Coordinates of C-alpha atoms and ligand atoms in Angstrom, one line a residue:
X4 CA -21.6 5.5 -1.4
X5 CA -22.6 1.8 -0.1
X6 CA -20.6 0.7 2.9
X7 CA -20.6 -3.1 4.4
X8 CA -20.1 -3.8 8.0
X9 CA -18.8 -7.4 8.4
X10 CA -19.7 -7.3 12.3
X11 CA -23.6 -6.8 11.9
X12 CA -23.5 -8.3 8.3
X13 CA -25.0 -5.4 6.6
X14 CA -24.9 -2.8 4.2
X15 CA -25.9 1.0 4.8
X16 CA -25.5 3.7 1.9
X17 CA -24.4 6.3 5.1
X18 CA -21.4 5.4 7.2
X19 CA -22.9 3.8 10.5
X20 CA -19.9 2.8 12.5
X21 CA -16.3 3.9 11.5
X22 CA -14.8 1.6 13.0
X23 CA -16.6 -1.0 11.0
X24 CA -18.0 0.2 7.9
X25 CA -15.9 -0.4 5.0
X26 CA -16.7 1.7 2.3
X27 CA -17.1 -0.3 -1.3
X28 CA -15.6 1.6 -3.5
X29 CA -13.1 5.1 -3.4
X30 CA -13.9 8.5 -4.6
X31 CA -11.4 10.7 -5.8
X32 CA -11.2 13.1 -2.8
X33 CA -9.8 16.7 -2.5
X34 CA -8.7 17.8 0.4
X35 CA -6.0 19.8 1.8
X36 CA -2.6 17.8 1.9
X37 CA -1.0 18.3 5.4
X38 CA 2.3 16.8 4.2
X39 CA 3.4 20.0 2.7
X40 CA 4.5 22.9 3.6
X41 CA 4.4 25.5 1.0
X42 CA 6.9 23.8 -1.6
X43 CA 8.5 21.4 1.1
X44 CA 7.1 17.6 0.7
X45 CA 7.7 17.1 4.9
X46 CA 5.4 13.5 5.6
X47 CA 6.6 11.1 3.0
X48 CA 5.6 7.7 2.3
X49 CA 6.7 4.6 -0.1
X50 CA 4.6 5.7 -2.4
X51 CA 5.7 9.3 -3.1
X52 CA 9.2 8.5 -2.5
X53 CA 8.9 5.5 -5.1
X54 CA 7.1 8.0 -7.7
X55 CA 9.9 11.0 -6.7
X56 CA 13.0 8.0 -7.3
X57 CA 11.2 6.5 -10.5
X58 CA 10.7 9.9 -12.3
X59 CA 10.9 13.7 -10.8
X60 CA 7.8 14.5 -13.3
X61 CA 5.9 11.4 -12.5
X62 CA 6.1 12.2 -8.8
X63 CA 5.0 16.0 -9.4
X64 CA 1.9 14.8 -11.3
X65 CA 0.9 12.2 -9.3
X66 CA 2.1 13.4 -5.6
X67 CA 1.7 17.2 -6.2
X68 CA -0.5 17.7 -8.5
X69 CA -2.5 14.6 -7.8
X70 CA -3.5 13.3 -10.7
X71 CA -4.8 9.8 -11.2
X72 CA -6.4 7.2 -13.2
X73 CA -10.0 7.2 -12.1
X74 CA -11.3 4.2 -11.9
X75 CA -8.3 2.9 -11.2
X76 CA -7.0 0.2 -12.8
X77 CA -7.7 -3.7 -11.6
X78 CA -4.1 -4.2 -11.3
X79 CA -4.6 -1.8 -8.1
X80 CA -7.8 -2.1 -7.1
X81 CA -7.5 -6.2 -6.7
X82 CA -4.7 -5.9 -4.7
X83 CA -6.4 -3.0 -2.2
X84 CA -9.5 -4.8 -2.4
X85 CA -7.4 -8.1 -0.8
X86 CA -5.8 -6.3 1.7
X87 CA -8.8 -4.6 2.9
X88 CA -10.6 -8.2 3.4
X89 CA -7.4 -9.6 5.1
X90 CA -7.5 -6.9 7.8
X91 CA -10.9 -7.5 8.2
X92 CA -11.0 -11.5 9.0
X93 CA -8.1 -10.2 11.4
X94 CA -9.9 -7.7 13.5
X95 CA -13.1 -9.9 13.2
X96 CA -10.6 -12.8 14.8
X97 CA -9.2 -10.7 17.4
X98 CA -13.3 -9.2 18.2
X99 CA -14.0 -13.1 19.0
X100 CA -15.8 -14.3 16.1
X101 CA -15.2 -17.8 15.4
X102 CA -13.2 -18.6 11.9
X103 CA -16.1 -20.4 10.0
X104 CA -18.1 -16.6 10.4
X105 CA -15.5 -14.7 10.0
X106 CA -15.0 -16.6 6.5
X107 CA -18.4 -16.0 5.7
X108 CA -18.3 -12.3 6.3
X109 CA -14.9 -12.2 4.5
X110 CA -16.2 -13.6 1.6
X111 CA -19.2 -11.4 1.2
X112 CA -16.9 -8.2 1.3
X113 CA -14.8 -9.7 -1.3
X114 CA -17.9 -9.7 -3.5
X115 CA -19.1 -6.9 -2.5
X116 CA -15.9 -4.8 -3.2
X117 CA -15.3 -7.1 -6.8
X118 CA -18.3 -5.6 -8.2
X119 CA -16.2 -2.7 -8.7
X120 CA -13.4 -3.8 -10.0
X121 CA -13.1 -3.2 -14.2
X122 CA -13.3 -6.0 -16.5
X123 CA -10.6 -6.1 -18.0
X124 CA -8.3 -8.3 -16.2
X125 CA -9.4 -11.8 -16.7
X126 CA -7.5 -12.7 -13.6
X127 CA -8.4 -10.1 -11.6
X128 CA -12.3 -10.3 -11.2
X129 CA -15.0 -10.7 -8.6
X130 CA -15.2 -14.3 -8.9
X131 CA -11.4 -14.7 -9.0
X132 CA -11.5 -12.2 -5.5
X133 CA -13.9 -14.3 -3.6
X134 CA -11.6 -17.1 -4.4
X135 CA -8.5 -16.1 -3.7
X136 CA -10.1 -15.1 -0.4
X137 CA -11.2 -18.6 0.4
X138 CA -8.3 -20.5 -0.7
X139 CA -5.7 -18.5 0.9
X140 CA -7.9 -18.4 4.3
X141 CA -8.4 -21.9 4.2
X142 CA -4.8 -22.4 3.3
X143 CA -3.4 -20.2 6.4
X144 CA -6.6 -20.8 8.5
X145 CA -4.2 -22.3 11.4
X146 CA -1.8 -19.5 10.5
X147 CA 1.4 -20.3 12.8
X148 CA 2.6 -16.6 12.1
X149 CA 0.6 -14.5 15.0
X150 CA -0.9 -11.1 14.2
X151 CA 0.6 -9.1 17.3
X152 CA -1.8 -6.8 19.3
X153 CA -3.0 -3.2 20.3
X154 CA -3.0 -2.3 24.0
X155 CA -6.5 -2.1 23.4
X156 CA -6.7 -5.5 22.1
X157 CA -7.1 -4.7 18.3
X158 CA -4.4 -7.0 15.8
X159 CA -1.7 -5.2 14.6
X160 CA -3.2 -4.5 10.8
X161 CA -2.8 -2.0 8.7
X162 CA -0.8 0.0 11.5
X163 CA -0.4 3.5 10.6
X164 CA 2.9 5.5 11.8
X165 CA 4.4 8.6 11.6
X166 CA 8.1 8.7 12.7
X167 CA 10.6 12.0 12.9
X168 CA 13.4 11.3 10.0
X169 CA 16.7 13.8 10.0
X170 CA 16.4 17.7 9.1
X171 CA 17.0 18.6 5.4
X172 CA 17.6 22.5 4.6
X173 CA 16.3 23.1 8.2
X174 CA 13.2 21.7 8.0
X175 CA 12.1 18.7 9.8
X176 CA 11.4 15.6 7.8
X177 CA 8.9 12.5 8.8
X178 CA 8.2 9.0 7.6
X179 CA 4.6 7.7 7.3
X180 CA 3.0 4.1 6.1
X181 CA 0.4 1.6 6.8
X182 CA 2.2 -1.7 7.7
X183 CA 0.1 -4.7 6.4
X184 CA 0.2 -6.9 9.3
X185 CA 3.1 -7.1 12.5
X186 CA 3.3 -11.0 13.6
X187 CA 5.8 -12.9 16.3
X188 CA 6.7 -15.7 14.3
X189 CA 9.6 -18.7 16.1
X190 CA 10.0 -16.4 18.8
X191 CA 10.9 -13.4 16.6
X192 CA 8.9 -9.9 15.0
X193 CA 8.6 -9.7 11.5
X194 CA 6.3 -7.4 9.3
X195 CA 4.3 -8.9 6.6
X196 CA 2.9 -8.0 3.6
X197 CA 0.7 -9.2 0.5
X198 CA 1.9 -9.2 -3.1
X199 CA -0.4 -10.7 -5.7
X200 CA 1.1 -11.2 -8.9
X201 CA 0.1 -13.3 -12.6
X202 CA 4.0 -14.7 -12.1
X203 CA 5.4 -18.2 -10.6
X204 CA 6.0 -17.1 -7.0
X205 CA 9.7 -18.3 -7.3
X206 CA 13.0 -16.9 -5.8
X207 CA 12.7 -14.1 -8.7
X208 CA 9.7 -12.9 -7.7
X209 CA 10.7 -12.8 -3.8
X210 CA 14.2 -11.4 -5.1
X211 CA 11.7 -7.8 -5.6
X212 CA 11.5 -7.1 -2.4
X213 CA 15.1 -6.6 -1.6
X214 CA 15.9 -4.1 -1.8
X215 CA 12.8 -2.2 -2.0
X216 CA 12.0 1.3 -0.9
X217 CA 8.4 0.5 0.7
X218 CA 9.6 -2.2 3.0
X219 CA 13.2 -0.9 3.9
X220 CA 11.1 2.0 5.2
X221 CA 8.5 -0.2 6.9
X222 CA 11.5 -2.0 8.6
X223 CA 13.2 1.3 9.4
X224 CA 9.8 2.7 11.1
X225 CA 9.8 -0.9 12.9
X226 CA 12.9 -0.7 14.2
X227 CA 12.6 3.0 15.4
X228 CA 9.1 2.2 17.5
X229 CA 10.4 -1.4 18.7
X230 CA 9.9 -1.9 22.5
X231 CA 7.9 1.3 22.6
X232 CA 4.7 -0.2 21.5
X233 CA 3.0 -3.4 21.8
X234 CA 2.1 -4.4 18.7
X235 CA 6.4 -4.3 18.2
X236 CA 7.7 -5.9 21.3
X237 CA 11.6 -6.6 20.3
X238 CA 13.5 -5.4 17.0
X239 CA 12.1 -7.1 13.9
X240 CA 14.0 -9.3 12.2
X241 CA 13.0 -9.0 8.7
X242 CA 9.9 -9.3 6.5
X243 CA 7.4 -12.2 5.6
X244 CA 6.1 -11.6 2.2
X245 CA 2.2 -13.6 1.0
X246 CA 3.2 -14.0 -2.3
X247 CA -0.5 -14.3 -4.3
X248 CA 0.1 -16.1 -7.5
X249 CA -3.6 -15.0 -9.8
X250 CA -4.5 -17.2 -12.6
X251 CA -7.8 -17.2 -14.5
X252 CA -8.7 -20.8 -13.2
X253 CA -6.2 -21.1 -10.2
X254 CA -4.5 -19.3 -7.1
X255 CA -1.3 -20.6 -5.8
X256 CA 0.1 -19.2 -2.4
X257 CA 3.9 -19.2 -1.3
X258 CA 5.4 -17.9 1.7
X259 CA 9.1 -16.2 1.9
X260 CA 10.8 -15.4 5.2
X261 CA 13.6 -12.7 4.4
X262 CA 16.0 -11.4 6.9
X263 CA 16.6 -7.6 7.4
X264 CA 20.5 -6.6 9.3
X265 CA 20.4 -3.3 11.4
X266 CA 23.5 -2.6 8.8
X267 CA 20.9 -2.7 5.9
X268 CA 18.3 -0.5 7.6
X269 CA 21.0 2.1 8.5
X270 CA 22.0 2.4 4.6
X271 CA 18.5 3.3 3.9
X272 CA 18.8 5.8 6.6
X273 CA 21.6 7.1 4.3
X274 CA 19.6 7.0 1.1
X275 CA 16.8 8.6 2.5
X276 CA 18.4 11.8 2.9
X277 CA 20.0 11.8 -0.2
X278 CA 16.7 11.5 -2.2
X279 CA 14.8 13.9 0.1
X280 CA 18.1 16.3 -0.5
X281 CA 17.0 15.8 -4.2
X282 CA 13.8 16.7 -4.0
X283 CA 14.4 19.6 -1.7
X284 CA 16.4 20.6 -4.6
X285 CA 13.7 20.2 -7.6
X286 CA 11.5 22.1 -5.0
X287 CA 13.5 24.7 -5.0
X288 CA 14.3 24.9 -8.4
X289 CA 10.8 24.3 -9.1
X290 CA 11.4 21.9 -11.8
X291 CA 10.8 18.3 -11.8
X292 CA 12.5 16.4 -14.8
X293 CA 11.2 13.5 -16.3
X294 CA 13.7 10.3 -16.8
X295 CA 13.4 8.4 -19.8
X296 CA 15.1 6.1 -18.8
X297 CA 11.6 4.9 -16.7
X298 CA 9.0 5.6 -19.1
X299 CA 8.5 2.0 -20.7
X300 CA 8.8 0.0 -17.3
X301 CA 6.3 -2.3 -15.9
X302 CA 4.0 -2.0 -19.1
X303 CA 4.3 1.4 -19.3
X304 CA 4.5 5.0 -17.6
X305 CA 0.8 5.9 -17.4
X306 CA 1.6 9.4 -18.7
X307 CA 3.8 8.0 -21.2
X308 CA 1.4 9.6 -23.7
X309 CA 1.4 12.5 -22.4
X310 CA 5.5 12.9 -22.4
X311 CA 5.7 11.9 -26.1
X312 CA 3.6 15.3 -26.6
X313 CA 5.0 19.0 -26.8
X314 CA 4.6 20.3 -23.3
X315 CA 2.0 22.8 -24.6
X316 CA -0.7 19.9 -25.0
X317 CA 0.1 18.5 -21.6
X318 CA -1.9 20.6 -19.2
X319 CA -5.1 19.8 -21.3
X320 CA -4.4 16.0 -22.0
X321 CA -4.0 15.9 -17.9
X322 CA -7.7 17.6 -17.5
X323 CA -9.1 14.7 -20.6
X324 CA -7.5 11.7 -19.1
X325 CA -6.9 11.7 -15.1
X326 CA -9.0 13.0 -12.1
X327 CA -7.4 15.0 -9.2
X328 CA -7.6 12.8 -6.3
X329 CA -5.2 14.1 -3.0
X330 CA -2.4 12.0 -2.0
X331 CA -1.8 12.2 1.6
X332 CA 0.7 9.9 3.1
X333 CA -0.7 10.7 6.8
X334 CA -4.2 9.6 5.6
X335 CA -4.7 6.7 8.4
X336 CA -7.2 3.9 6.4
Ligands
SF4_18 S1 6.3 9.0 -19.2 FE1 8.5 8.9 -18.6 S2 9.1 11.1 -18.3 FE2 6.8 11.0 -18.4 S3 6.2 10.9 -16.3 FE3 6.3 8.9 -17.0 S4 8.4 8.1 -16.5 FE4 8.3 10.4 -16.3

């Protein structure tokens, strides 16, 4: 394992500095997952409540079971790899660095981190990385949305939560996430987030994020810790998405301003407990049915060839094509 620290500028193959050393590329990792207990999912996140509400299955073999693609596909990685520099140039910001450094060290961990990524996305490469790095930081360098703080100082990036939800069948649920960035913007708190995409960031595009389960349940954890922590000083008003338009030759940036009502986060409230009801139920029942009706979305269901198998050949064709990696919603990064 190679990690970079952008403060010293250098690259160590043992982590030096945890708060510093970013590690350049993931390892499947096996560990014990401390959001269950027994058969009861407890911590849940966007991402295993988006798996559990696209298909039951899905959800067991990915969240449960933990299988994944490994490497995992560019599609993902770019995206990770993006937010992972953008956190960076914030904290090297807030630690005083001046921009033109801070661009500098930002663009070296975009190469660094693109070597990895699998060539077979011609717009999602290690040259197209280190310049949709540059571009968008030179296009927001005088960004006049402002990353909110830490009591100790540190910008509000990647902030990890855990917040107490409502009791289903007796047992005490929670919410968890990693909110991309927290910024006051004209007087008023919104969280933001980074979406890269190969479409025209137009009103389509912005319509898919409302609704959408991973930022009604950023907003809902927003709203719960407002006024109780810095980095969230009033109630937020909404979301600010960076949409991230990837092109072989070109990177066009758009930002969207959408407003969030109290009425709307208290629905999600409501459809929380109904899904987490749901999967108390399959938990019980110890079956988790797939849904057809999601297997050829989005390109594809990743186990789609597995499903159009007889379920004898599926434990083995599991083993041949994924690695178990944990999924741990509480896992701060
Ligand atoms: S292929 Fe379809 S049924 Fe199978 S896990 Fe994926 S979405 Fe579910």
């Amino acid at each position: 394992m190679k990690y970079y620290n952008p403060l010293t500028n250098t690259v160590s193959t043992s982590l030096q500095d945890s708060t510093w050393d970013c590690p350049l590329w993931e390892e499947p990792t096996i560990s014990e997952n401390t959001a269950f207990d027994g058969p009861w999912q407890k911590f849940w996140d966007s991402v295993s409540l988006s798996a559990f509400q696209t298909c039951p299955r899905k959800y067991e073999w990915t969240v449960r079971q933990g299988w994944h693609l490994f490497p995992q596909p560019s599609t993902l990685t770019f995206g990770i790899d993006f937010h992972k520099v953008l956190e960076i140039w914030h904290k090297l910001l807030a630690h005083g660095l001046d921009k033109e450094t801070a661009l500098l060290r930002c663009t070296k961990l975009a190469g660094l981190l693109g070597e990895q990524l699998i060539a077979n996305r011609t717009e999602r490469t290690k040259e197209t990385l280190v310049r949709c790095v540059v571009w968008y930081l030179d296009q927001f360098k005088n960004d006049n949305a402002v990353t909110t703080t830490r009591p100790d100082g540190t910008p509000a990036v990647e902030y990890s939560f855990t917040i107490p939800l409502m009791e289903v069948n007796g047992e005490q649920m929670f919410l968890s996430g990693h909110i991309d960035r927290i910024v006051e913007f004209m007087g008023e708190v919104y969280i933001c987030d980074y979406k890269t995409t190969k479409s025209a960031l137009n009103e389509q595009f912005f319509g898919n994020f409302k609704p959408s389960t991973q930022i009604s349940n950023y907003l809902l954890a927003a709203k719960i810790m407002a006024g109780t922590i810095s980095a969230i000083p009033r109630q937020p008003k909404g979301l600010i998405i960076d949409g991230i338009q990837l092109g072989v030759n070109f990177n066009r940036f758009n930002r969207s301003v959408i407003p969030f009502s109290t009425l709307e986060i208290n629905e999600h409230i409501n459809d929380l407990e109904g899904w987490l009801k749901l999967a108390a139920l399959c938990a019980e029942a110890e079956h988790w049915p797939g849904n057809p009706a999601s297997c050829s979305n989005y390109g594809g269901c990743v186990f789609k060839s597995i499903c159009s198998e007889t379920p004898a050949k599926w434990e083995r064709m599991l083993e041949s094509n994924f690695t178990k990696s944990t999924w741990d919603p509480r896992k701060s990064r």
